[in-house]
Amino acid sequence: MSPARPGDTPASASRSSAPVLVFDSGVGGLSVAAEIRRQWPQLSLAYVCDNAALPYGTKPDDWLIPRIVQVCVAAVEASGARALVVACNTASTLALTALREALSIPVIGTVPAIKPAAALARARQSAARREKCEPPVFALLATSATVRRAYTEQLIRDFAADCRVIRVAADPLVAEAERRLRGEPARPEVVAASLADLAAVEALEVVILGCTHFPLLGADISQVLGESRVALVDSGAAIARRVAEVLALGTAAQAAYQQVAQAAQQVAQAAQQVAQEAEPQVAQAVQPAPREHLALATDARQPGLATALASQGFAAPQALSFDD
């Protein structure tokens, strides 16, 4: 996966306090939100998932495009977002153009990281295989929709024409990632079954995690494929960098964020000191509450969803209303 650039334009400085909205069909986009927060801890985030329609990868294109636009437009309005990160490969490869036409804020997409994966596969290829003129080998692990998309085929022709690219549809991994984030027991056999054919490819060098759900299962995937044998590529860090570029979060902005963080820490310390000196009931009132970020969902009552969102600092989900 890598962040899509066409149509990304710097956001207005007047909206600098508004959140960046991260969108996915489910909770897979939390892997992207976590990386954005790691790079920019003081950046306000909001999250929206269309979990009532999960999984996207098995839905028809002509139904998905208007659905994605409706959900995102409603979520942008509800959150007051200054930028939208489409943390879903299926949605990005299908609906980025429609989203950019419907929204006035920057839209940052996620598409399969074919170009960096091809470069890494070439670099990792053994001298013996190069001498035999064998092609570098990498795999795209994604949903059914992403592996069959014409956009994906074009990326392969443009950036990996000299490579052997193995496309694997692994839709069961989406449900497995969702289950785990909801706190349900892991089912490693689901991961093993989804990767069985891929694990048998001896020449495999690199695997693209072509769905934002899949980094949540990275340890299991590495275990099945062989951590030392196969490199996994995901684009969370690249997307976070692209957010910074689009929002003009340069060195000066980073310094400002650090100043805000230091000021917030000083306020928290002062509040704690006051609390320790006050009566117990007063102390309870003045202690700062943990920072939570807005979360929206098309099915806010889904069991375990609040647990998954809380794992990345998001508040309990609010129901998102939109014209269906």
PDB file of N, CA and C in Angstrom, residues 113-192:
ATOM      1  N   ALA A 113       1.041  -0.997  -2.731  1.00  0.00           N
ATOM      2  CA  ALA A 113       2.421  -0.495  -2.832  1.00  0.00           C
ATOM      3  C   ALA A 113       3.234  -1.329  -3.823  1.00  0.00           C
ATOM      4  N   ILE A 114       2.786  -1.351  -5.058  1.00  0.00           N
ATOM      5  CA  ILE A 114       3.451  -2.155  -6.083  1.00  0.00           C
ATOM      6  C   ILE A 114       4.878  -1.656  -6.348  1.00  0.00           C
ATOM      7  N   LYS A 115       5.041  -0.348  -6.494  1.00  0.00           N
ATOM      8  CA  LYS A 115       6.353   0.202  -6.833  1.00  0.00           C
ATOM      9  C   LYS A 115       7.407  -0.087  -5.771  1.00  0.00           C
ATOM     10  N   PRO A 116       7.184   0.232  -4.485  1.00  0.00           N
ATOM     11  CA  PRO A 116       8.210  -0.088  -3.480  1.00  0.00           C
ATOM     12  C   PRO A 116       8.419  -1.580  -3.292  1.00  0.00           C
ATOM     13  N   ALA A 117       7.371  -2.371  -3.454  1.00  0.00           N
ATOM     14  CA  ALA A 117       7.527  -3.821  -3.310  1.00  0.00           C
ATOM     15  C   ALA A 117       8.399  -4.390  -4.423  1.00  0.00           C
ATOM     16  N   ALA A 118       8.208  -3.894  -5.638  1.00  0.00           N
ATOM     17  CA  ALA A 118       9.029  -4.364  -6.762  1.00  0.00           C
ATOM     18  C   ALA A 118      10.494  -4.006  -6.540  1.00  0.00           C
ATOM     19  N   ALA A 119      10.750  -2.778  -6.077  1.00  0.00           N
ATOM     20  CA  ALA A 119      12.127  -2.365  -5.810  1.00  0.00           C
ATOM     21  C   ALA A 119      12.765  -3.223  -4.723  1.00  0.00           C
ATOM     22  N   LEU A 120      12.010  -3.518  -3.682  1.00  0.00           N
ATOM     23  CA  LEU A 120      12.537  -4.337  -2.587  1.00  0.00           C
ATOM     24  C   LEU A 120      12.774  -5.772  -3.035  1.00  0.00           C
ATOM     25  N   ALA A 121      11.877  -6.307  -3.869  1.00  0.00           N
ATOM     26  CA  ALA A 121      12.048  -7.677  -4.371  1.00  0.00           C
ATOM     27  C   ALA A 121      13.299  -7.779  -5.237  1.00  0.00           C
ATOM     28  N   ARG A 122      13.553  -6.751  -6.037  1.00  0.00           N
ATOM     29  CA  ARG A 122      14.772  -6.757  -6.861  1.00  0.00           C
ATOM     30  C   ARG A 122      16.014  -6.724  -5.975  1.00  0.00           C
ATOM     31  N   ALA A 123      15.965  -5.917  -4.926  1.00  0.00           N
ATOM     32  CA  ALA A 123      17.121  -5.789  -4.038  1.00  0.00           C
ATOM     33  C   ALA A 123      17.377  -7.057  -3.241  1.00  0.00           C
ATOM     34  N   ARG A 124      16.327  -7.782  -2.910  1.00  0.00           N
ATOM     35  CA  ARG A 124      16.460  -8.987  -2.083  1.00  0.00           C
ATOM     36  C   ARG A 124      16.740 -10.252  -2.900  1.00  0.00           C
ATOM     37  N   GLN A 125      16.598 -10.163  -4.206  1.00  0.00           N
ATOM     38  CA  GLN A 125      16.781 -11.350  -5.035  1.00  0.00           C
ATOM     39  C   GLN A 125      18.219 -11.858  -4.946  1.00  0.00           C
ATOM     40  N   SER A 126      18.371 -13.149  -4.851  1.00  0.00           N
ATOM     41  CA  SER A 126      19.702 -13.725  -4.717  1.00  0.00           C
ATOM     42  C   SER A 126      20.481 -13.612  -6.022  1.00  0.00           C
ATOM     43  N   ALA A 127      21.804 -13.592  -5.897  1.00  0.00           N
ATOM     44  CA  ALA A 127      22.670 -13.501  -7.078  1.00  0.00           C
ATOM     45  C   ALA A 127      22.464 -14.709  -7.985  1.00  0.00           C
ATOM     46  N   ALA A 128      22.245 -15.870  -7.371  1.00  0.00           N
ATOM     47  CA  ALA A 128      22.058 -17.091  -8.155  1.00  0.00           C
ATOM     48  C   ALA A 128      20.824 -16.996  -9.039  1.00  0.00           C
ATOM     49  N   ARG A 129      19.752 -16.447  -8.497  1.00  0.00           N
ATOM     50  CA  ARG A 129      18.526 -16.322  -9.292  1.00  0.00           C
ATOM     51  C   ARG A 129      18.685 -15.254 -10.365  1.00  0.00           C
ATOM     52  N   ARG A 130      19.421 -14.208 -10.065  1.00  0.00           N
ATOM     53  CA  ARG A 130      19.664 -13.185 -11.086  1.00  0.00           C
ATOM     54  C   ARG A 130      20.498 -13.747 -12.226  1.00  0.00           C
ATOM     55  N   GLU A 131      21.480 -14.551 -11.886  1.00  0.00           N
ATOM     56  CA  GLU A 131      22.326 -15.153 -12.932  1.00  0.00           C
ATOM     57  C   GLU A 131      21.519 -16.061 -13.848  1.00  0.00           C
ATOM     58  N   LYS A 132      20.465 -16.659 -13.304  1.00  0.00           N
ATOM     59  CA  LYS A 132      19.605 -17.533 -14.108  1.00  0.00           C
ATOM     60  C   LYS A 132      18.522 -16.737 -14.846  1.00  0.00           C
ATOM     61  N   CYS A 133      18.565 -15.402 -14.681  1.00  0.00           N
ATOM     62  CA  CYS A 133      17.596 -14.509 -15.321  1.00  0.00           C
ATOM     63  C   CYS A 133      16.165 -14.787 -14.873  1.00  0.00           C
ATOM     64  N   GLU A 134      16.037 -15.233 -13.630  1.00  0.00           N
ATOM     65  CA  GLU A 134      14.707 -15.449 -13.058  1.00  0.00           C
ATOM     66  C   GLU A 134      14.153 -14.116 -12.546  1.00  0.00           C
ATOM     67  N   PRO A 135      12.880 -13.889 -12.681  1.00  0.00           N
ATOM     68  CA  PRO A 135      12.311 -12.599 -12.256  1.00  0.00           C
ATOM     69  C   PRO A 135      12.210 -12.491 -10.736  1.00  0.00           C
ATOM     70  N   PRO A 136      12.307 -11.288 -10.194  1.00  0.00           N
ATOM     71  CA  PRO A 136      12.020 -11.085  -8.775  1.00  0.00           C
ATOM     72  C   PRO A 136      10.566 -11.473  -8.503  1.00  0.00           C
ATOM     73  N   VAL A 137      10.312 -11.961  -7.309  1.00  0.00           N
ATOM     74  CA  VAL A 137       8.968 -12.455  -6.981  1.00  0.00           C
ATOM     75  C   VAL A 137       8.434 -11.740  -5.756  1.00  0.00           C
ATOM     76  N   PHE A 138       7.241 -11.187  -5.882  1.00  0.00           N
ATOM     77  CA  PHE A 138       6.558 -10.664  -4.700  1.00  0.00           C
ATOM     78  C   PHE A 138       5.072 -10.934  -4.827  1.00  0.00           C
ATOM     79  N   ALA A 139       4.361 -10.788  -3.716  1.00  0.00           N
ATOM     80  CA  ALA A 139       2.936 -11.096  -3.692  1.00  0.00           C
ATOM     81  C   ALA A 139       2.135  -9.891  -3.225  1.00  0.00           C
ATOM     82  N   LEU A 140       0.939  -9.788  -3.740  1.00  0.00           N
ATOM     83  CA  LEU A 140      -0.035  -8.815  -3.256  1.00  0.00           C
ATOM     84  C   LEU A 140      -1.101  -9.576  -2.496  1.00  0.00           C
ATOM     85  N   LEU A 141      -1.124  -9.376  -1.196  1.00  0.00           N
ATOM     86  CA  LEU A 141      -2.128  -9.982  -0.328  1.00  0.00           C
ATOM     87  C   LEU A 141      -3.189  -8.923  -0.057  1.00  0.00           C
ATOM     88  N   ALA A 142      -4.397  -9.153  -0.543  1.00  0.00           N
ATOM     89  CA  ALA A 142      -5.414  -8.112  -0.467  1.00  0.00           C
ATOM     90  C   ALA A 142      -6.800  -8.739  -0.494  1.00  0.00           C
ATOM     91  N   THR A 143      -7.820  -7.890  -0.605  1.00  0.00           N
ATOM     92  CA  THR A 143      -9.183  -8.393  -0.727  1.00  0.00           C
ATOM     93  C   THR A 143      -9.455  -8.771  -2.179  1.00  0.00           C
ATOM     94  N   SER A 144     -10.544  -9.492  -2.381  1.00  0.00           N
ATOM     95  CA  SER A 144     -10.911  -9.903  -3.740  1.00  0.00           C
ATOM     96  C   SER A 144     -11.051  -8.704  -4.659  1.00  0.00           C
ATOM     97  N   ALA A 145     -11.644  -7.631  -4.146  1.00  0.00           N
ATOM     98  CA  ALA A 145     -11.865  -6.446  -4.977  1.00  0.00           C
ATOM     99  C   ALA A 145     -10.558  -5.813  -5.411  1.00  0.00           C
ATOM    100  N   THR A 146      -9.593  -5.710  -4.491  1.00  0.00           N
ATOM    101  CA  THR A 146      -8.326  -5.049  -4.809  1.00  0.00           C
ATOM    102  C   THR A 146      -7.496  -5.861  -5.793  1.00  0.00           C
ATOM    103  N   VAL A 147      -7.436  -7.170  -5.623  1.00  0.00           N
ATOM    104  CA  VAL A 147      -6.577  -7.971  -6.503  1.00  0.00           C
ATOM    105  C   VAL A 147      -7.105  -8.010  -7.930  1.00  0.00           C
ATOM    106  N   ARG A 148      -8.396  -7.818  -8.114  1.00  0.00           N
ATOM    107  CA  ARG A 148      -8.947  -7.890  -9.475  1.00  0.00           C
ATOM    108  C   ARG A 148      -9.107  -6.522 -10.131  1.00  0.00           C
ATOM    109  N   ARG A 149      -8.835  -5.446  -9.382  1.00  0.00           N
ATOM    110  CA  ARG A 149      -9.087  -4.095  -9.874  1.00  0.00           C
ATOM    111  C   ARG A 149      -8.173  -3.751 -11.048  1.00  0.00           C
ATOM    112  N   ALA A 150      -8.706  -3.089 -12.055  1.00  0.00           N
ATOM    113  CA  ALA A 150      -7.920  -2.656 -13.211  1.00  0.00           C
ATOM    114  C   ALA A 150      -6.813  -1.702 -12.786  1.00  0.00           C
ATOM    115  N   TYR A 151      -7.086  -0.894 -11.756  1.00  0.00           N
ATOM    116  CA  TYR A 151      -6.077   0.030 -11.233  1.00  0.00           C
ATOM    117  C   TYR A 151      -4.852  -0.734 -10.756  1.00  0.00           C
ATOM    118  N   THR A 152      -5.086  -1.865 -10.081  1.00  0.00           N
ATOM    119  CA  THR A 152      -3.981  -2.700  -9.595  1.00  0.00           C
ATOM    120  C   THR A 152      -3.181  -3.263 -10.754  1.00  0.00           C
ATOM    121  N   GLU A 153      -3.888  -3.719 -11.780  1.00  0.00           N
ATOM    122  CA  GLU A 153      -3.220  -4.259 -12.961  1.00  0.00           C
ATOM    123  C   GLU A 153      -2.344  -3.204 -13.625  1.00  0.00           C
ATOM    124  N   GLN A 154      -2.818  -1.973 -13.669  1.00  0.00           N
ATOM    125  CA  GLN A 154      -2.045  -0.898 -14.279  1.00  0.00           C
ATOM    126  C   GLN A 154      -0.785  -0.604 -13.473  1.00  0.00           C
ATOM    127  N   LEU A 155      -0.884  -0.625 -12.155  1.00  0.00           N
ATOM    128  CA  LEU A 155       0.293  -0.415 -11.303  1.00  0.00           C
ATOM    129  C   LEU A 155       1.344  -1.487 -11.561  1.00  0.00           C
ATOM    130  N   ILE A 156       0.907  -2.713 -11.730  1.00  0.00           N
ATOM    131  CA  ILE A 156       1.847  -3.811 -11.997  1.00  0.00           C
ATOM    132  C   ILE A 156       2.532  -3.606 -13.346  1.00  0.00           C
ATOM    133  N   ARG A 157       1.759  -3.214 -14.358  1.00  0.00           N
ATOM    134  CA  ARG A 157       2.359  -2.970 -15.679  1.00  0.00           C
ATOM    135  C   ARG A 157       3.347  -1.814 -15.630  1.00  0.00           C
ATOM    136  N   ASP A 158       3.027  -0.780 -14.860  1.00  0.00           N
ATOM    137  CA  ASP A 158       3.869   0.414 -14.813  1.00  0.00           C
ATOM    138  C   ASP A 158       5.150   0.219 -14.006  1.00  0.00           C
ATOM    139  N   PHE A 159       5.073  -0.526 -12.893  1.00  0.00           N
ATOM    140  CA  PHE A 159       6.193  -0.562 -11.951  1.00  0.00           C
ATOM    141  C   PHE A 159       6.782  -1.943 -11.684  1.00  0.00           C
ATOM    142  N   ALA A 160       6.160  -2.992 -12.221  1.00  0.00           N
ATOM    143  CA  ALA A 160       6.667  -4.339 -11.910  1.00  0.00           C
ATOM    144  C   ALA A 160       6.570  -5.264 -13.115  1.00  0.00           C
ATOM    145  N   ALA A 161       6.771  -4.712 -14.289  1.00  0.00           N
ATOM    146  CA  ALA A 161       6.647  -5.520 -15.498  1.00  0.00           C
ATOM    147  C   ALA A 161       7.694  -6.624 -15.559  1.00  0.00           C
ATOM    148  N   ASP A 162       8.822  -6.423 -14.863  1.00  0.00           N
ATOM    149  CA  ASP A 162       9.896  -7.417 -14.881  1.00  0.00           C
ATOM    150  C   ASP A 162       9.769  -8.427 -13.753  1.00  0.00           C
ATOM    151  N   CYS A 163       8.720  -8.329 -12.951  1.00  0.00           N
ATOM    152  CA  CYS A 163       8.562  -9.178 -11.767  1.00  0.00           C
ATOM    153  C   CYS A 163       7.451 -10.204 -11.957  1.00  0.00           C
ATOM    154  N   ARG A 164       7.552 -11.255 -11.191  1.00  0.00           N
ATOM    155  CA  ARG A 164       6.448 -12.201 -11.064  1.00  0.00           C
ATOM    156  C   ARG A 164       5.617 -11.757  -9.869  1.00  0.00           C
ATOM    157  N   VAL A 165       4.377 -11.363 -10.118  1.00  0.00           N
ATOM    158  CA  VAL A 165       3.513 -10.848  -9.063  1.00  0.00           C
ATOM    159  C   VAL A 165       2.399 -11.855  -8.798  1.00  0.00           C
ATOM    160  N   ILE A 166       2.361 -12.359  -7.593  1.00  0.00           N
ATOM    161  CA  ILE A 166       1.351 -13.337  -7.190  1.00  0.00           C
ATOM    162  C   ILE A 166       0.248 -12.600  -6.443  1.00  0.00           C
ATOM    163  N   ARG A 167      -0.956 -12.674  -6.965  1.00  0.00           N
ATOM    164  CA  ARG A 167      -2.073 -11.991  -6.321  1.00  0.00           C
ATOM    165  C   ARG A 167      -2.907 -12.990  -5.520  1.00  0.00           C
ATOM    166  N   VAL A 168      -3.087 -12.687  -4.248  1.00  0.00           N
ATOM    167  CA  VAL A 168      -3.810 -13.593  -3.350  1.00  0.00           C
ATOM    168  C   VAL A 168      -4.957 -12.843  -2.693  1.00  0.00           C
ATOM    169  N   ALA A 169      -6.179 -13.296  -2.921  1.00  0.00           N
ATOM    170  CA  ALA A 169      -7.351 -12.732  -2.250  1.00  0.00           C
ATOM    171  C   ALA A 169      -7.486 -13.417  -0.886  1.00  0.00           C
ATOM    172  N   ALA A 170      -7.470 -12.617   0.164  1.00  0.00           N
ATOM    173  CA  ALA A 170      -7.503 -13.164   1.520  1.00  0.00           C
ATOM    174  C   ALA A 170      -8.581 -12.481   2.348  1.00  0.00           C
ATOM    175  N   ASP A 171      -9.804 -12.512   1.860  1.00  0.00           N
ATOM    176  CA  ASP A 171     -10.917 -11.856   2.550  1.00  0.00           C
ATOM    177  C   ASP A 171     -11.135 -12.354   3.978  1.00  0.00           C
ATOM    178  N   PRO A 172     -10.899 -13.639   4.285  1.00  0.00           N
ATOM    179  CA  PRO A 172     -11.089 -14.086   5.669  1.00  0.00           C
ATOM    180  C   PRO A 172     -10.200 -13.362   6.683  1.00  0.00           C
ATOM    181  N   LEU A 173      -9.077 -12.812   6.221  1.00  0.00           N
ATOM    182  CA  LEU A 173      -8.193 -12.102   7.152  1.00  0.00           C
ATOM    183  C   LEU A 173      -8.811 -10.802   7.641  1.00  0.00           C
ATOM    184  N   VAL A 174      -9.712 -10.213   6.849  1.00  0.00           N
ATOM    185  CA  VAL A 174     -10.398  -8.996   7.284  1.00  0.00           C
ATOM    186  C   VAL A 174     -11.238  -9.302   8.515  1.00  0.00           C
ATOM    187  N   ALA A 175     -12.031 -10.361   8.432  1.00  0.00           N
ATOM    188  CA  ALA A 175     -12.881 -10.740   9.562  1.00  0.00           C
ATOM    189  C   ALA A 175     -12.041 -11.136  10.772  1.00  0.00           C
ATOM    190  N   GLU A 176     -10.905 -11.782  10.530  1.00  0.00           N
ATOM    191  CA  GLU A 176     -10.046 -12.193  11.644  1.00  0.00           C
ATOM    192  C   GLU A 176      -9.455 -10.990  12.368  1.00  0.00           C
ATOM    193  N   ALA A 177      -9.029  -9.996  11.615  1.00  0.00           N
ATOM    194  CA  ALA A 177      -8.500  -8.777  12.240  1.00  0.00           C
ATOM    195  C   ALA A 177      -9.583  -8.062  13.036  1.00  0.00           C
ATOM    196  N   GLU A 178     -10.783  -8.012  12.468  1.00  0.00           N
ATOM    197  CA  GLU A 178     -11.904  -7.387  13.168  1.00  0.00           C
ATOM    198  C   GLU A 178     -12.179  -8.116  14.490  1.00  0.00           C
ATOM    199  N   ARG A 179     -12.179  -9.424  14.454  1.00  0.00           N
ATOM    200  CA  ARG A 179     -12.454 -10.217  15.660  1.00  0.00           C
ATOM    201  C   ARG A 179     -11.430  -9.918  16.755  1.00  0.00           C
ATOM    202  N   ARG A 180     -10.182  -9.880  16.371  1.00  0.00           N
ATOM    203  CA  ARG A 180      -9.120  -9.702  17.371  1.00  0.00           C
ATOM    204  C   ARG A 180      -9.184  -8.329  18.026  1.00  0.00           C
ATOM    205  N   LEU A 181      -9.463  -7.298  17.219  1.00  0.00           N
ATOM    206  CA  LEU A 181      -9.557  -5.965  17.801  1.00  0.00           C
ATOM    207  C   LEU A 181     -10.772  -5.826  18.703  1.00  0.00           C
ATOM    208  N   ARG A 182     -11.762  -6.662  18.504  1.00  0.00           N
ATOM    209  CA  ARG A 182     -12.921  -6.651  19.387  1.00  0.00           C
ATOM    210  C   ARG A 182     -12.664  -7.426  20.676  1.00  0.00           C
ATOM    211  N   GLY A 183     -11.456  -8.002  20.778  1.00  0.00           N
ATOM    212  CA  GLY A 183     -11.098  -8.728  21.983  1.00  0.00           C
ATOM    213  C   GLY A 183     -11.438 -10.199  21.955  1.00  0.00           C
ATOM    214  N   GLU A 184     -11.810 -10.714  20.797  1.00  0.00           N
ATOM    215  CA  GLU A 184     -12.141 -12.136  20.691  1.00  0.00           C
ATOM    216  C   GLU A 184     -10.875 -12.966  20.499  1.00  0.00           C
ATOM    217  N   PRO A 185     -10.922 -14.253  20.821  1.00  0.00           N
ATOM    218  CA  PRO A 185      -9.721 -15.101  20.732  1.00  0.00           C
ATOM    219  C   PRO A 185      -9.164 -15.184  19.307  1.00  0.00           C
ATOM    220  N   ALA A 186      -7.844 -15.233  19.214  1.00  0.00           N
ATOM    221  CA  ALA A 186      -7.189 -15.354  17.911  1.00  0.00           C
ATOM    222  C   ALA A 186      -7.444 -16.736  17.319  1.00  0.00           C
ATOM    223  N   ARG A 187      -7.521 -16.772  16.004  1.00  0.00           N
ATOM    224  CA  ARG A 187      -7.670 -18.038  15.285  1.00  0.00           C
ATOM    225  C   ARG A 187      -6.529 -18.150  14.281  1.00  0.00           C
ATOM    226  N   PRO A 188      -5.349 -18.565  14.713  1.00  0.00           N
ATOM    227  CA  PRO A 188      -4.196 -18.636  13.802  1.00  0.00           C
ATOM    228  C   PRO A 188      -4.424 -19.559  12.617  1.00  0.00           C
ATOM    229  N   GLU A 189      -5.334 -20.505  12.755  1.00  0.00           N
ATOM    230  CA  GLU A 189      -5.598 -21.414  11.641  1.00  0.00           C
ATOM    231  C   GLU A 189      -6.221 -20.683  10.455  1.00  0.00           C
ATOM    232  N   VAL A 190      -6.933 -19.583  10.714  1.00  0.00           N
ATOM    233  CA  VAL A 190      -7.514 -18.789   9.623  1.00  0.00           C
ATOM    234  C   VAL A 190      -6.404 -18.125   8.817  1.00  0.00           C
ATOM    235  N   VAL A 191      -5.407 -17.596   9.505  1.00  0.00           N
ATOM    236  CA  VAL A 191      -4.269 -16.967   8.830  1.00  0.00           C
ATOM    237  C   VAL A 191      -3.501 -18.019   8.032  1.00  0.00           C
ATOM    238  N   ALA A 192      -3.241 -19.163   8.652  1.00  0.00           N
ATOM    239  CA  ALA A 192      -2.482 -20.220   7.983  1.00  0.00           C
ATOM    240  C   ALA A 192      -3.189 -20.707   6.723  1.00  0.00           C
TER     241      ALA A 192
END
